[in-house]
PDB file of C-alpha atoms in Angstrom:
ATOM      1  CA  ASP A   1      46.119  22.375 -11.083  1.00  0.00           C
ATOM      2  CA  ASN A   2      45.141  19.097  -9.371  1.00  0.00           C
ATOM      3  CA  ALA A   3      43.196  17.393 -12.172  1.00  0.00           C
ATOM      4  CA  ALA A   4      42.946  14.136 -10.252  1.00  0.00           C
ATOM      5  CA  GLY A   5      41.510  15.887  -7.211  1.00  0.00           C
ATOM      6  CA  GLN A   6      38.976  17.726  -9.348  1.00  0.00           C
ATOM      7  CA  ALA A   7      37.903  14.479 -11.014  1.00  0.00           C
ATOM      8  CA  ILE A   8      37.387  12.835  -7.625  1.00  0.00           C
ATOM      9  CA  ALA A   9      35.428  15.841  -6.350  1.00  0.00           C
ATOM     10  CA  ASN A  10      33.304  15.804  -9.501  1.00  0.00           C
ATOM     11  CA  ARG A  11      32.439  12.125  -9.028  1.00  0.00           C
ATOM     12  CA  MET A  12      31.567  12.847  -5.413  1.00  0.00           C
ATOM     13  CA  THR A  13      29.282  15.673  -6.536  1.00  0.00           C
ATOM     14  CA  ALA A  14      27.467  13.281  -8.869  1.00  0.00           C
ATOM     15  CA  GLN A  15      27.032  10.829  -6.000  1.00  0.00           C
ATOM     16  CA  VAL A  16      25.770  13.503  -3.603  1.00  0.00           C
ATOM     17  CA  LYS A  17      23.243  14.787  -6.132  1.00  0.00           C
ATOM     18  CA  GLY A  18      22.128  11.251  -6.941  1.00  0.00           C
ATOM     19  CA  MET A  19      21.725  10.289  -3.293  1.00  0.00           C
ATOM     20  CA  THR A  20      19.848  13.518  -2.558  1.00  0.00           C
ATOM     21  CA  GLN A  21      17.345  12.659  -5.280  1.00  0.00           C
ATOM     22  CA  ALA A  22      17.218   9.053  -4.078  1.00  0.00           C
ATOM     23  CA  ALA A  23      16.227  10.293  -0.611  1.00  0.00           C
ATOM     24  CA  ARG A  24      13.400  12.277  -2.238  1.00  0.00           C
ATOM     25  CA  ASN A  25      12.374   9.137  -4.116  1.00  0.00           C
ATOM     26  CA  ALA A  26      12.308   7.147  -0.884  1.00  0.00           C
ATOM     27  CA  ASN A  27      10.111   9.823   0.688  1.00  0.00           C
ATOM     28  CA  ASP A  28       7.763   9.413  -2.277  1.00  0.00           C
ATOM     29  CA  GLY A  29       7.783   5.685  -1.538  1.00  0.00           C
ATOM     30  CA  ILE A  30       6.716   6.394   2.036  1.00  0.00           C
ATOM     31  CA  SER A  31       3.916   8.661   0.807  1.00  0.00           C
ATOM     32  CA  LEU A  32       2.774   5.952  -1.607  1.00  0.00           C
ATOM     33  CA  THR A  33       2.661   3.269   1.094  1.00  0.00           C
ATOM     34  CA  GLN A  34       0.815   5.626   3.440  1.00  0.00           C
ATOM     35  CA  THR A  35      -1.741   6.334   0.709  1.00  0.00           C
ATOM     36  CA  ALA A  36      -2.263   2.622   0.110  1.00  0.00           C
ATOM     37  CA  GLU A  37      -2.556   1.986   3.836  1.00  0.00           C
ATOM     38  CA  GLY A  38      -5.163   4.732   4.198  1.00  0.00           C
ATOM     39  CA  ASN A  39      -7.272   3.144   1.484  1.00  0.00           C
ATOM     40  CA  LEU A  40      -6.863  -0.273   3.088  1.00  0.00           C
ATOM     41  CA  ASN A  41      -8.091   1.209   6.352  1.00  0.00           C
ATOM     42  CA  GLU A  42     -11.207   2.409   4.537  1.00  0.00           C
ATOM     43  CA  ILE A  43     -11.735  -1.075   3.115  1.00  0.00           C
ATOM     44  CA  ASN A  44     -11.218  -2.555   6.574  1.00  0.00           C
ATOM     45  CA  ASN A  45     -13.816  -0.229   8.119  1.00  0.00           C
ATOM     46  CA  ASN A  46     -16.414  -1.254   5.544  1.00  0.00           C
ATOM     47  CA  LEU A  47     -15.677  -4.950   6.009  1.00  0.00           C
ATOM     48  CA  GLN A  48     -15.961  -4.605   9.774  1.00  0.00           C
ATOM     49  CA  ARG A  49     -19.362  -2.978   9.350  1.00  0.00           C
ATOM     50  CA  ILE A  50     -20.509  -5.732   6.977  1.00  0.00           C
ATOM     51  CA  ARG A  51     -19.408  -8.311   9.540  1.00  0.00           C
ATOM     52  CA  GLU A  52     -21.414  -6.517  12.219  1.00  0.00           C
ATOM     53  CA  LEU A  53     -24.440  -6.570   9.926  1.00  0.00           C
ATOM     54  CA  ALA A  54     -23.863 -10.256   9.145  1.00  0.00           C
ATOM     55  CA  THR A  55     -23.967 -11.023  12.854  1.00  0.00           C
ATOM     56  CA  GLN A  56     -27.263  -9.163  13.027  1.00  0.00           C
ATOM     57  CA  ALA A  57     -28.563 -11.032   9.974  1.00  0.00           C
ATOM     58  CA  ALA A  58     -27.674 -14.377  11.560  1.00  0.00           C
ATOM     59  CA  ASN A  59     -30.584 -13.883  13.950  1.00  0.00           C
ATOM     60  CA  ASP A  60     -33.357 -16.013  12.412  1.00  0.00           C
ATOM     61  CA  PRO A  61     -36.283 -14.060  13.930  1.00  0.00           C
ATOM     62  CA  ASN A  62     -35.471 -11.113  11.637  1.00  0.00           C
ATOM     63  CA  GLY A  63     -38.313 -10.540   9.197  1.00  0.00           C
ATOM     64  CA  LYS A  64     -37.893 -10.052   5.451  1.00  0.00           C
ATOM     65  CA  THR A  65     -38.052  -6.265   5.793  1.00  0.00           C
ATOM     66  CA  ASP A  66     -35.295  -6.331   8.405  1.00  0.00           C
ATOM     67  CA  ARG A  67     -33.108  -8.606   6.321  1.00  0.00           C
ATOM     68  CA  ASP A  68     -33.688  -6.597   3.148  1.00  0.00           C
ATOM     69  CA  SER A  69     -32.558  -3.473   4.976  1.00  0.00           C
ATOM     70  CA  ILE A  70     -29.445  -5.249   6.262  1.00  0.00           C
ATOM     71  CA  VAL A  71     -28.569  -6.632   2.833  1.00  0.00           C
ATOM     72  CA  LYS A  72     -29.076  -3.213   1.255  1.00  0.00           C
ATOM     73  CA  GLU A  73     -26.444  -1.649   3.503  1.00  0.00           C
ATOM     74  CA  MET A  74     -24.138  -4.642   3.009  1.00  0.00           C
ATOM     75  CA  THR A  75     -24.379  -4.214  -0.754  1.00  0.00           C
ATOM     76  CA  GLN A  76     -23.605  -0.510  -0.502  1.00  0.00           C
ATOM     77  CA  ARG A  77     -20.616  -1.275   1.702  1.00  0.00           C
ATOM     78  CA  ILE A  78     -19.157  -3.966  -0.561  1.00  0.00           C
ATOM     79  CA  ASN A  79     -19.647  -1.672  -3.560  1.00  0.00           C
ATOM     80  CA  GLU A  80     -17.645   0.959  -1.682  1.00  0.00           C
ATOM     81  CA  VAL A  81     -14.914  -1.602  -1.016  1.00  0.00           C
ATOM     82  CA  ASN A  82     -14.810  -2.297  -4.738  1.00  0.00           C
ATOM     83  CA  ARG A  83     -14.715   1.424  -5.582  1.00  0.00           C
ATOM     84  CA  VAL A  84     -11.828   2.087  -3.201  1.00  0.00           C
ATOM     85  CA  ALA A  85      -9.857  -0.902  -4.503  1.00  0.00           C
ATOM     86  CA  GLN A  86     -10.325   0.217  -8.102  1.00  0.00           C
ATOM     87  CA  SER A  87      -9.651   3.940  -7.588  1.00  0.00           C
ATOM     88  CA  ALA A  88      -6.869   4.065  -4.969  1.00  0.00           C
ATOM     89  CA  SER A  89      -3.850   5.721  -6.593  1.00  0.00           C
ATOM     90  CA  PHE A  90      -0.728   7.777  -5.960  1.00  0.00           C
ATOM     91  CA  ASN A  91       0.265  10.334  -8.604  1.00  0.00           C
ATOM     92  CA  GLY A  92      -1.598   8.333 -11.241  1.00  0.00           C
ATOM     93  CA  THR A  93      -0.251   4.934 -10.166  1.00  0.00           C
ATOM     94  CA  LYS A  94      -3.026   2.518  -9.194  1.00  0.00           C
ATOM     95  CA  LEU A  95      -2.361   0.806  -5.863  1.00  0.00           C
ATOM     96  CA  LEU A  96      -5.084  -1.738  -5.085  1.00  0.00           C
ATOM     97  CA  ASP A  97      -6.566  -2.730  -8.447  1.00  0.00           C
ATOM     98  CA  GLY A  98      -4.104  -5.590  -8.933  1.00  0.00           C
ATOM     99  CA  SER A  99      -1.556  -3.779 -11.102  1.00  0.00           C
ATOM    100  CA  ALA A 100       0.786  -3.123  -8.141  1.00  0.00           C
ATOM    101  CA  SER A 101       1.099  -6.879  -7.628  1.00  0.00           C
ATOM    102  CA  ALA A 102       3.780  -6.771 -10.341  1.00  0.00           C
ATOM    103  CA  GLY A 103       5.773  -4.284  -8.253  1.00  0.00           C
ATOM    104  CA  ILE A 104       6.348  -0.525  -8.205  1.00  0.00           C
ATOM    105  CA  ILE A 105      10.080   0.230  -8.467  1.00  0.00           C
ATOM    106  CA  ILE A 106      11.571   3.089  -6.438  1.00  0.00           C
ATOM    107  CA  GLN A 107      15.157   4.217  -7.151  1.00  0.00           C
ATOM    108  CA  VAL A 108      16.762   4.547  -3.708  1.00  0.00           C
ATOM    109  CA  GLY A 109      20.424   5.026  -4.584  1.00  0.00           C
ATOM    110  CA  ALA A 110      22.718   7.078  -6.798  1.00  0.00           C
ATOM    111  CA  ASN A 111      23.792   4.084  -8.890  1.00  0.00           C
ATOM    112  CA  THR A 112      22.138   1.462 -11.053  1.00  0.00           C
ATOM    113  CA  GLY A 113      20.642  -1.504  -9.271  1.00  0.00           C
ATOM    114  CA  THR A 114      19.859   0.373  -6.070  1.00  0.00           C
ATOM    115  CA  THR A 115      16.102   0.007  -6.062  1.00  0.00           C
ATOM    116  CA  GLU A 116      13.289  -0.944  -3.717  1.00  0.00           C
ATOM    117  CA  THR A 117      10.200  -2.678  -5.091  1.00  0.00           C
ATOM    118  CA  ILE A 118       6.798  -2.054  -3.554  1.00  0.00           C
ATOM    119  CA  THR A 119       4.619  -5.102  -4.100  1.00  0.00           C
ATOM    120  CA  ILE A 120       0.987  -4.884  -3.021  1.00  0.00           C
ATOM    121  CA  ASP A 121      -0.801  -8.201  -3.400  1.00  0.00           C
ATOM    122  CA  SER A 122      -4.353  -6.960  -3.733  1.00  0.00           C
ATOM    123  CA  SER A 123      -5.652  -9.972  -5.656  1.00  0.00           C
ATOM    124  CA  ALA A 124      -7.939 -10.775  -2.730  1.00  0.00           C
ATOM    125  CA  LEU A 125      -9.294  -7.236  -2.624  1.00  0.00           C
ATOM    126  CA  ILE A 126     -10.250  -6.340  -6.177  1.00  0.00           C
ATOM    127  CA  ASN A 127     -13.533  -6.618  -8.033  1.00  0.00           C
ATOM    128  CA  ALA A 128     -15.720  -7.498  -5.092  1.00  0.00           C
ATOM    129  CA  THR A 129     -18.890  -7.442  -7.160  1.00  0.00           C
ATOM    130  CA  THR A 130     -17.786  -8.278 -10.708  1.00  0.00           C
ATOM    131  CA  GLY A 131     -17.015 -11.981 -10.550  1.00  0.00           C
ATOM    132  CA  THR A 132     -13.258 -11.890  -9.984  1.00  0.00           C
ATOM    133  CA  GLY A 133     -10.988 -11.111  -7.094  1.00  0.00           C
ATOM    134  CA  GLY A 134     -11.149 -14.242  -4.977  1.00  0.00           C
ATOM    135  CA  THR A 135     -11.848 -13.374  -1.366  1.00  0.00           C
ATOM    136  CA  MET A 136     -13.768 -10.142  -1.925  1.00  0.00           C
ATOM    137  CA  ASN A 137     -15.864 -11.606  -4.693  1.00  0.00           C
ATOM    138  CA  ASP A 138     -16.703 -14.435  -2.304  1.00  0.00           C
ATOM    139  CA  VAL A 139     -18.000 -11.830   0.165  1.00  0.00           C
ATOM    140  CA  GLY A 140     -20.154 -10.288  -2.561  1.00  0.00           C
ATOM    141  CA  THR A 141     -21.493 -13.712  -3.529  1.00  0.00           C
ATOM    142  CA  LYS A 142     -22.331 -14.557   0.076  1.00  0.00           C
ATOM    143  CA  ILE A 143     -24.245 -11.280   0.445  1.00  0.00           C
ATOM    144  CA  THR A 144     -26.282 -12.236  -2.621  1.00  0.00           C
ATOM    145  CA  ASP A 145     -26.887 -15.688  -1.133  1.00  0.00           C
ATOM    146  CA  LEU A 146     -28.100 -14.122   2.104  1.00  0.00           C
ATOM    147  CA  SER A 147     -30.588 -11.947   0.264  1.00  0.00           C
ATOM    148  CA  ALA A 148     -32.140 -15.000  -1.401  1.00  0.00           C
ATOM    149  CA  VAL A 149     -32.726 -17.326   1.568  1.00  0.00           C
ATOM    150  CA  ALA A 150     -36.162 -17.916   3.002  1.00  0.00           C
ATOM    151  CA  THR A 151     -37.330 -16.046   6.085  1.00  0.00           C
ATOM    152  CA  GLY A 152     -36.236 -17.859   9.226  1.00  0.00           C
ATOM    153  CA  SER A 153     -33.336 -19.595   7.440  1.00  0.00           C
ATOM    154  CA  ALA A 154     -30.791 -16.794   7.340  1.00  0.00           C
ATOM    155  CA  ASN A 155     -28.429 -18.125   9.996  1.00  0.00           C
ATOM    156  CA  THR A 156     -26.531 -20.560   7.775  1.00  0.00           C
ATOM    157  CA  ALA A 157     -26.069 -18.001   4.987  1.00  0.00           C
ATOM    158  CA  ALA A 158     -24.986 -15.324   7.456  1.00  0.00           C
ATOM    159  CA  GLN A 159     -22.471 -17.682   9.084  1.00  0.00           C
ATOM    160  CA  ALA A 160     -20.978 -18.436   5.661  1.00  0.00           C
ATOM    161  CA  LEU A 161     -20.705 -14.693   5.031  1.00  0.00           C
ATOM    162  CA  ILE A 162     -18.964 -14.164   8.379  1.00  0.00           C
ATOM    163  CA  THR A 163     -16.408 -16.837   7.457  1.00  0.00           C
ATOM    164  CA  SER A 164     -15.705 -15.104   4.135  1.00  0.00           C
ATOM    165  CA  LEU A 165     -15.424 -11.742   5.871  1.00  0.00           C
ATOM    166  CA  ASP A 166     -12.873 -13.099   8.330  1.00  0.00           C
ATOM    167  CA  THR A 167     -10.778 -14.313   5.393  1.00  0.00           C
ATOM    168  CA  ALA A 168     -11.096 -10.910   3.716  1.00  0.00           C
ATOM    169  CA  LEU A 169     -10.121  -9.069   6.894  1.00  0.00           C
ATOM    170  CA  SER A 170      -7.066 -11.306   7.233  1.00  0.00           C
ATOM    171  CA  ALA A 171      -6.064 -10.396   3.666  1.00  0.00           C
ATOM    172  CA  VAL A 172      -6.351  -6.694   4.490  1.00  0.00           C
ATOM    173  CA  ASP A 173      -4.288  -7.170   7.654  1.00  0.00           C
ATOM    174  CA  ALA A 174      -1.573  -8.964   5.666  1.00  0.00           C
ATOM    175  CA  ALA A 175      -1.464  -6.180   3.076  1.00  0.00           C
ATOM    176  CA  ARG A 176      -1.224  -3.495   5.778  1.00  0.00           C
ATOM    177  CA  SER A 177       1.537  -5.393   7.574  1.00  0.00           C
ATOM    178  CA  ASN A 178       3.495  -5.659   4.329  1.00  0.00           C
ATOM    179  CA  LEU A 179       3.135  -1.924   3.700  1.00  0.00           C
ATOM    180  CA  GLY A 180       4.329  -1.156   7.217  1.00  0.00           C
ATOM    181  CA  ALA A 181       7.463  -3.238   6.652  1.00  0.00           C
ATOM    182  CA  ILE A 182       8.126  -1.487   3.340  1.00  0.00           C
ATOM    183  CA  GLN A 183       7.720   1.924   4.970  1.00  0.00           C
ATOM    184  CA  ASN A 184      10.234   0.953   7.662  1.00  0.00           C
ATOM    185  CA  ARG A 185      12.753  -0.009   4.966  1.00  0.00           C
ATOM    186  CA  PHE A 186      12.309   3.345   3.254  1.00  0.00           C
ATOM    187  CA  GLU A 187      12.839   5.198   6.527  1.00  0.00           C
ATOM    188  CA  SER A 188      16.039   3.226   7.146  1.00  0.00           C
ATOM    189  CA  THR A 189      17.187   3.907   3.584  1.00  0.00           C
ATOM    190  CA  ILE A 190      16.637   7.653   4.009  1.00  0.00           C
ATOM    191  CA  THR A 191      18.670   7.671   7.233  1.00  0.00           C
ATOM    192  CA  ASN A 192      21.538   5.838   5.528  1.00  0.00           C
ATOM    193  CA  LEU A 193      21.393   8.117   2.487  1.00  0.00           C
ATOM    194  CA  ASN A 194      21.496  11.260   4.613  1.00  0.00           C
ATOM    195  CA  ASN A 195      24.502   9.924   6.526  1.00  0.00           C
ATOM    196  CA  SER A 196      26.276   9.090   3.270  1.00  0.00           C
ATOM    197  CA  ILE A 197      25.454  12.514   1.826  1.00  0.00           C
ATOM    198  CA  ASN A 198      26.913  14.258   4.864  1.00  0.00           C
ATOM    199  CA  ASN A 199      30.063  12.127   4.876  1.00  0.00           C
ATOM    200  CA  LEU A 200      30.646  12.432   1.140  1.00  0.00           C
ATOM    201  CA  SER A 201      29.999  16.184   1.174  1.00  0.00           C
ATOM    202  CA  SER A 202      32.578  16.596   3.937  1.00  0.00           C
ATOM    203  CA  ALA A 203      35.129  14.528   2.017  1.00  0.00           C
ATOM    204  CA  ARG A 204      34.501  16.546  -1.139  1.00  0.00           C
ATOM    205  CA  SER A 205      34.950  19.795   0.759  1.00  0.00           C
ATOM    206  CA  ARG A 206      38.300  18.609   2.085  1.00  0.00           C
ATOM    207  CA  ILE A 207      39.488  17.791  -1.435  1.00  0.00           C
ATOM    208  CA  GLU A 208      38.280  21.130  -2.786  1.00  0.00           C
ATOM    209  CA  ASP A 209      39.862  22.990   0.127  1.00  0.00           C
ATOM    210  CA  ALA A 210      43.148  21.196  -0.484  1.00  0.00           C
ATOM    211  CA  ASP A 211      43.021  22.113  -4.181  1.00  0.00           C
ATOM    212  CA  TYR A 212      42.341  25.741  -3.326  1.00  0.00           C
ATOM    213  CA  ALA A 213      45.207  25.803  -0.836  1.00  0.00           C
ATOM    214  CA  THR A 214      47.529  24.387  -3.501  1.00  0.00           C
ATOM    215  CA  GLU A 215      46.431  27.001  -6.042  1.00  0.00           C
ATOM    216  CA  VAL A 216      47.048  29.989  -3.768  1.00  0.00           C
ATOM    217  CA  SER A 217      50.321  28.735  -2.300  1.00  0.00           C
TER     218      SER A 217
END
């Protein structure tokens, strides 16, 4: 009875099982980043539309009725941005409401300390209409400013809104780029885990086969 060989094989089994689960965890990490990216795309689409409307609003000959109609759609769009930022989640974990800025930890190895942290800095995205959230709140404020200017004087307010929108769009681009990099790391981790699982499983099989051969000889 090769007790030492059995102990080694048992430790290998624990590693294989741990790495198999870690690969599943990393796949969950990919799904989470894809979910966040999808919601960011929705935010981006709304911001792009608001920017288009701001360009239209910058045309001073627009009458009050025209501008009111433009501002109404802008307000609906920025409210939708706020809704998406507040509600985006993966399996109950909020993604864009600011809480993920502290980091979401994914266990990507069989042993302690082998983790990947997903950090989504959404501080510029949250609470577009409630007085906080930096960049997005600035967009909401500029929309309000545009609605209040006198007829024939909308250009300056619209230009200020366009500037804020460009800053907001840059923040969304930065967040999406970060998520893409995180997803790439998860994909690399999964490849490495699968290679390690295959190699360790083969080594374990050789030990178990050797033990069996010893027992029957």
